[in-house]
PDB file of C-alpha atoms in Angstrom:
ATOM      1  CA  UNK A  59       8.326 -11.919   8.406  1.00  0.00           C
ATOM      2  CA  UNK A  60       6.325  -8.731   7.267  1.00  0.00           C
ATOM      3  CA  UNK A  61       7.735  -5.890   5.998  1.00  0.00           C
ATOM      4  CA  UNK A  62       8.260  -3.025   8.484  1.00  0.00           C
ATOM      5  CA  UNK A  63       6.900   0.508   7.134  1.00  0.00           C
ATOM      6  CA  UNK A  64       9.362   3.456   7.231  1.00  0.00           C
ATOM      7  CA  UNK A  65       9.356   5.814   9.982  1.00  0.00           C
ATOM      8  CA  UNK A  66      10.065   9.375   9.368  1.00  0.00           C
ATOM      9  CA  UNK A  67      10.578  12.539  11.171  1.00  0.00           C
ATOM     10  CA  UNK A  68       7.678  15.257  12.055  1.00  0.00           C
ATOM     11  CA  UNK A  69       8.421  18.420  12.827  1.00  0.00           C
ATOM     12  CA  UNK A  70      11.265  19.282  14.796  1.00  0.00           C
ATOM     13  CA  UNK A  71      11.264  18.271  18.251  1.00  0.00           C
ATOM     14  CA  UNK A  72      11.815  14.961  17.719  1.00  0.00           C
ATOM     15  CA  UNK A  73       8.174  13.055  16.400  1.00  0.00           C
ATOM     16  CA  UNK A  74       8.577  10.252  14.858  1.00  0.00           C
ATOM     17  CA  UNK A  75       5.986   8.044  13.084  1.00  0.00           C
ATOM     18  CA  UNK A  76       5.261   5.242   9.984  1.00  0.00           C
ATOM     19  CA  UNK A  77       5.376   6.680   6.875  1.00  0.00           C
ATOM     20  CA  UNK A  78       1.772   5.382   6.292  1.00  0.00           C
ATOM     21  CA  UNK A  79      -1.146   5.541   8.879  1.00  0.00           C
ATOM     22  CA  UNK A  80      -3.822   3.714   9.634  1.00  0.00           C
ATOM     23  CA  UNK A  81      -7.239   5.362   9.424  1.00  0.00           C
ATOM     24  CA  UNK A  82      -9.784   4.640  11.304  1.00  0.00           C
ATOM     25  CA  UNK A  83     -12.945   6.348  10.116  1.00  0.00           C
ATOM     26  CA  UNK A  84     -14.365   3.267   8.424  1.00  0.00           C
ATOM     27  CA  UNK A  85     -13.887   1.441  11.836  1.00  0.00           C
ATOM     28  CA  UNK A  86     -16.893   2.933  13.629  1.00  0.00           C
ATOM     29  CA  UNK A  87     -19.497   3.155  10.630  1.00  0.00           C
ATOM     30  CA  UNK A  88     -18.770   6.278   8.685  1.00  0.00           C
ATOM     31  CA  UNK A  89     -19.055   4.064   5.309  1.00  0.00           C
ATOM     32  CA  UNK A  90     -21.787   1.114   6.452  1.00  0.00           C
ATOM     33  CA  UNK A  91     -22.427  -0.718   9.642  1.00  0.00           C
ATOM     34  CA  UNK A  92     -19.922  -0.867  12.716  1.00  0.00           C
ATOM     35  CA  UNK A  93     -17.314  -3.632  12.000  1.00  0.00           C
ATOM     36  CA  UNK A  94     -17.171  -6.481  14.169  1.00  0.00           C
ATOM     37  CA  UNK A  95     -14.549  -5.708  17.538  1.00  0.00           C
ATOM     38  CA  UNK A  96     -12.622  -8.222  17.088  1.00  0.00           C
ATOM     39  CA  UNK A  97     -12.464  -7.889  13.066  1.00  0.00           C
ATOM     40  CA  UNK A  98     -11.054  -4.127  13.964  1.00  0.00           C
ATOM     41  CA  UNK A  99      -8.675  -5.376  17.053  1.00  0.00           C
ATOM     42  CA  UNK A 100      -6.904  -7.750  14.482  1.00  0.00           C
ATOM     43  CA  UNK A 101      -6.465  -5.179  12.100  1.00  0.00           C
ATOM     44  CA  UNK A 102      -5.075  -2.710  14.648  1.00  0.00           C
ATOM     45  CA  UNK A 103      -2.735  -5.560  15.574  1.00  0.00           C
ATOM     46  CA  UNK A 104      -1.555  -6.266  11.864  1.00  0.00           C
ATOM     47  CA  UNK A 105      -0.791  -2.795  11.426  1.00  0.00           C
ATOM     48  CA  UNK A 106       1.094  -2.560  14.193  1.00  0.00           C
ATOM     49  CA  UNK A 107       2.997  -5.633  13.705  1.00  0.00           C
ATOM     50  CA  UNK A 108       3.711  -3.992   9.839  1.00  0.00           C
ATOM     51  CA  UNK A 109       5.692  -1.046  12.214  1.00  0.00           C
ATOM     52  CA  UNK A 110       2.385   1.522  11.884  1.00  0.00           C
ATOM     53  CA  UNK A 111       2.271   3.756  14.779  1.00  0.00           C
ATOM     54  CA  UNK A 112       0.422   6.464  13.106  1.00  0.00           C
ATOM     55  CA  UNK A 113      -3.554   5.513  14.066  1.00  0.00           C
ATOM     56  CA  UNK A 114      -5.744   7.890  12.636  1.00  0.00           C
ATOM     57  CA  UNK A 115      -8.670   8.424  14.589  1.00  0.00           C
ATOM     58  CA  UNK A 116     -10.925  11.448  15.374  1.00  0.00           C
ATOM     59  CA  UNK A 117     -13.423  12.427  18.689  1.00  0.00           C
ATOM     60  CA  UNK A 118     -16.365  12.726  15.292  1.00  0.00           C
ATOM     61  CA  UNK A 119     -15.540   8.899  14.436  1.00  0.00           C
ATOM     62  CA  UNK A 120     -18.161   6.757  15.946  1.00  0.00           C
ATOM     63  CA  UNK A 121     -19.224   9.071  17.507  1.00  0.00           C
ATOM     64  CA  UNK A 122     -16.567   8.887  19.827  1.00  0.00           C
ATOM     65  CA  UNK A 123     -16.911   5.075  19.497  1.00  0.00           C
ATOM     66  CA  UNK A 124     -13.591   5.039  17.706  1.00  0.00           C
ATOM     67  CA  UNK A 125     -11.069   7.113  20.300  1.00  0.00           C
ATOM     68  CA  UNK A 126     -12.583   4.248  22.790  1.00  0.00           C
ATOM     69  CA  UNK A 127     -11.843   1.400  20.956  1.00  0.00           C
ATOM     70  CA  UNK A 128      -7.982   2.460  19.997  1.00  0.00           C
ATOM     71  CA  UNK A 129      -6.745   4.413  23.529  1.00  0.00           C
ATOM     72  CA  UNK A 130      -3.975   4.984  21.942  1.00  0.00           C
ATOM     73  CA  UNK A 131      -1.552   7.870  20.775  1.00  0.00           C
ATOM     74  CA  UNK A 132      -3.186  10.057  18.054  1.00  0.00           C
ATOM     75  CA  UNK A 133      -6.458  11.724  17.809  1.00  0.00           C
ATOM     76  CA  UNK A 134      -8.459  14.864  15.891  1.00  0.00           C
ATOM     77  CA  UNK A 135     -10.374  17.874  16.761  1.00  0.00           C
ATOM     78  CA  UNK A 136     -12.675  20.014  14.418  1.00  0.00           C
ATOM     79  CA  UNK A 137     -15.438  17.796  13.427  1.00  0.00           C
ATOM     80  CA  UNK A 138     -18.674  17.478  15.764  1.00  0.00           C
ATOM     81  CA  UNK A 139     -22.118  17.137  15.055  1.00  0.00           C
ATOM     82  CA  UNK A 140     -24.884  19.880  15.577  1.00  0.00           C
ATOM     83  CA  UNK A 141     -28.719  18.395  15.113  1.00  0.00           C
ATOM     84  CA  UNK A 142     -27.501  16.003  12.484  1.00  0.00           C
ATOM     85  CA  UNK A 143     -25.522  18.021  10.318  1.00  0.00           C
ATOM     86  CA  UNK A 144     -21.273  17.894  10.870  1.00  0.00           C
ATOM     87  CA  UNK A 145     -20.150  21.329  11.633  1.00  0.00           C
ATOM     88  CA  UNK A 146     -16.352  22.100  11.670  1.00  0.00           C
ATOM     89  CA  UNK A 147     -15.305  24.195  14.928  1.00  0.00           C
ATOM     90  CA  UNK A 148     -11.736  25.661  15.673  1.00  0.00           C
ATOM     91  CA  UNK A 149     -12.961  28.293  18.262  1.00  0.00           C
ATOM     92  CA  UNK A 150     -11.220  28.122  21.504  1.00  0.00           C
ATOM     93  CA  UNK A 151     -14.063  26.622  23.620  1.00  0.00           C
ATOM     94  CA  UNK A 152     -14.436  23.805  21.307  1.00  0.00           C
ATOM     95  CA  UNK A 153     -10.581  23.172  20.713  1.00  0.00           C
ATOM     96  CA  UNK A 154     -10.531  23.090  24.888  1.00  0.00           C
ATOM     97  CA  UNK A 155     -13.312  20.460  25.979  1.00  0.00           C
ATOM     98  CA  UNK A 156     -12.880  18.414  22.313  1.00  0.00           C
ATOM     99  CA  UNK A 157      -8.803  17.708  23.974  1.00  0.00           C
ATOM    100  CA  UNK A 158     -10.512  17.261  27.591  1.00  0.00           C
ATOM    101  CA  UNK A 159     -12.951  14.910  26.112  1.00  0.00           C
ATOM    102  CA  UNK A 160     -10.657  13.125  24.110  1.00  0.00           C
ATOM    103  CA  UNK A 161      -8.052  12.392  26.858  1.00  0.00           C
ATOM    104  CA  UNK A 162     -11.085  11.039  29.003  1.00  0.00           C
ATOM    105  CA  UNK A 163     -12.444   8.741  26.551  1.00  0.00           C
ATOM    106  CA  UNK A 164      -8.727   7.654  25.343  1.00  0.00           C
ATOM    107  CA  UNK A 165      -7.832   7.447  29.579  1.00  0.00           C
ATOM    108  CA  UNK A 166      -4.522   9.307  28.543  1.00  0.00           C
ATOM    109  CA  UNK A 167      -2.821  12.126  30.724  1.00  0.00           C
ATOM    110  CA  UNK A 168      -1.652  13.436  27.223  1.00  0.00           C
ATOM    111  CA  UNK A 169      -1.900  12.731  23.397  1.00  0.00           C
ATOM    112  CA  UNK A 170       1.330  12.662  21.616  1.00  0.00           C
ATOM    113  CA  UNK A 171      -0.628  14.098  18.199  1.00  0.00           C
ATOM    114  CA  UNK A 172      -3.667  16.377  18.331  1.00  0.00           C
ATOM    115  CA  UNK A 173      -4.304  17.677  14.817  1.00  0.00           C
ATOM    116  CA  UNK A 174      -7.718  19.689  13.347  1.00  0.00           C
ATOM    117  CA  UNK A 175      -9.781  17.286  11.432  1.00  0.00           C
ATOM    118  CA  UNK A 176     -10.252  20.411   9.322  1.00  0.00           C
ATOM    119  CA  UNK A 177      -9.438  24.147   9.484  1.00  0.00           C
ATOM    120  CA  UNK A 178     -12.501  26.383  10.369  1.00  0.00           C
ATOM    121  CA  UNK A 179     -12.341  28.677   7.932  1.00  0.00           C
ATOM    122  CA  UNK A 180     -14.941  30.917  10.359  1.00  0.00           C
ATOM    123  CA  UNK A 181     -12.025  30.663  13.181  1.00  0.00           C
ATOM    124  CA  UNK A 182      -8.193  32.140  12.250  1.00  0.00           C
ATOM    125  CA  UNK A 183      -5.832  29.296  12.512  1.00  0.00           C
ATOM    126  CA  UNK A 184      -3.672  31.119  15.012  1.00  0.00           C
ATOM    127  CA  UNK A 185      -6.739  31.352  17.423  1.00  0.00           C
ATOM    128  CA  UNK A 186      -7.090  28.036  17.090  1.00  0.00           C
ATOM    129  CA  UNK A 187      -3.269  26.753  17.705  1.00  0.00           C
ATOM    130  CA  UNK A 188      -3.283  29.532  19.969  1.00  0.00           C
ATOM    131  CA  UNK A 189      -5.817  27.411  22.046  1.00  0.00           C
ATOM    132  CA  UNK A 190      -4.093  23.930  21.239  1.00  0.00           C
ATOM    133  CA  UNK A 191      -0.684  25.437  22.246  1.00  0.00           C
ATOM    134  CA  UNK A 192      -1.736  26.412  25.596  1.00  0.00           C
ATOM    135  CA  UNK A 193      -2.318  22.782  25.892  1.00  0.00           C
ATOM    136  CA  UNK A 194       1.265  21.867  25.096  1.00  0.00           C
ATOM    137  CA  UNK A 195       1.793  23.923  27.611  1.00  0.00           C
ATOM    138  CA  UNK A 196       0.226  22.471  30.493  1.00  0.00           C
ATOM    139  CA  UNK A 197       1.177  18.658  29.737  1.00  0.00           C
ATOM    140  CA  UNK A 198      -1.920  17.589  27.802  1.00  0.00           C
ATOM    141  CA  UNK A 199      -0.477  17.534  24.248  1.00  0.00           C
ATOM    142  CA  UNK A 200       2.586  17.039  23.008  1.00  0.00           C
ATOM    143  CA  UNK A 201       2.074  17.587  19.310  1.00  0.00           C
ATOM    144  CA  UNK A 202      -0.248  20.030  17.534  1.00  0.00           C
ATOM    145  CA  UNK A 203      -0.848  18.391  14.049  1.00  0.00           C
ATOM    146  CA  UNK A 204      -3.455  20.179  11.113  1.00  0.00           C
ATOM    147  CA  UNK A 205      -5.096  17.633   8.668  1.00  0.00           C
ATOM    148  CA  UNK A 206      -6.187  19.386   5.286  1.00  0.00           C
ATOM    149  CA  UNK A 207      -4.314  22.534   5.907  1.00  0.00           C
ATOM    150  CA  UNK A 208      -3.055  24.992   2.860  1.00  0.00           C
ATOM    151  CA  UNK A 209       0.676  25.482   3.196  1.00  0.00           C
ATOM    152  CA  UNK A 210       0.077  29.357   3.603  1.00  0.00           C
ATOM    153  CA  UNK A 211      -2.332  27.722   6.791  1.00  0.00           C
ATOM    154  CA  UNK A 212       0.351  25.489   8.125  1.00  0.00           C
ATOM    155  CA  UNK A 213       3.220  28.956   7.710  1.00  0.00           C
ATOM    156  CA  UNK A 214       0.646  30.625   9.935  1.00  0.00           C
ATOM    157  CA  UNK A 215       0.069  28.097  12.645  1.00  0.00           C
ATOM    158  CA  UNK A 216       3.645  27.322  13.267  1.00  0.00           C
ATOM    159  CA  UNK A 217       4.657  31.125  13.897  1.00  0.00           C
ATOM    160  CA  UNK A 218       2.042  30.686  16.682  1.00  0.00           C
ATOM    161  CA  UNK A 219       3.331  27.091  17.652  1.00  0.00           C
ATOM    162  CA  UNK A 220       6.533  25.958  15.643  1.00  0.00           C
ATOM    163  CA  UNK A 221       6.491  22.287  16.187  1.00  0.00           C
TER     164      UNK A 221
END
């Protein structure tokens, strides 16, 4: 019998997730060549079975490739690609059709975690959770995460969206 990873508590409304996540970045050739499908679907179901329920994954990842491939709970914003180069966007318009996107290639009605891949430093963090929140808001998210966030960043985002 494996061992089962601890859960613990994000936020508070009532999140709950592993302790550890799986990330995904590696599964849709950010460091070498794709993996093999069902190399990847094996370790998604390993992880699992270990009591992860934290994937990783991000709408840059593949790209897109990745979200695809899990359809499953979590995903990030913030990272795209502009002729080559990654760019990191926060600005409303972005934050907007990078969720729309997502829940169309993950064929979800909402995502239990959205978080910013990284903050745009070009874009104040309450514009952007400002943008995610009205998502909450109309069914599409139910968690607003931020990935590499200062802890001044993360004060400022929750007095827009305390989660």
């Amino acid at each position: 019998m494996e061992a089962k990873v601890r859960r613990i508590k994000l936020g508070t409304q009532g999140l709950e997730a592993s302790a550890e996540g799986l990330g995904c970045m590696s599964m849709s050739a950010f460091y070498g060549p794709p993996k093999p499908e069902p190399e990847i679907i094996n370790l998604i179901h390993h992880a699992i079975n270990s009591g992860v329920t934290f994937l990783d994954t991000s709408d840059v990842y593949g790209p897109h490739t990745n979200e695809i491939l899990l359809g499953k709970l979590a995903t990030k914003f913030g990272a795209c690609f502009v002729d080559g180069k990654m760019e990191i966007g926060g600005g409303p318009a972005y934050v907007r059709a990078a969720c729309e996107a997502s829940l169309k290639r993950l064929r979800l009605d909402c995502i239990d975690l959205y978080h910013q891949h990284r903050v745009d430093t070009k874009v104040p963090i309450e514009i952007t959770v400002g943008e995610s929140k009205k998502s909450v808001e109309e069914g599409n998210i139910k968690y607003i995460g931020l990935s590499e966030a200062s802890g001044s960043t993360i004060r400022r985002a929750h007095a827009v969206h305390p989660t």
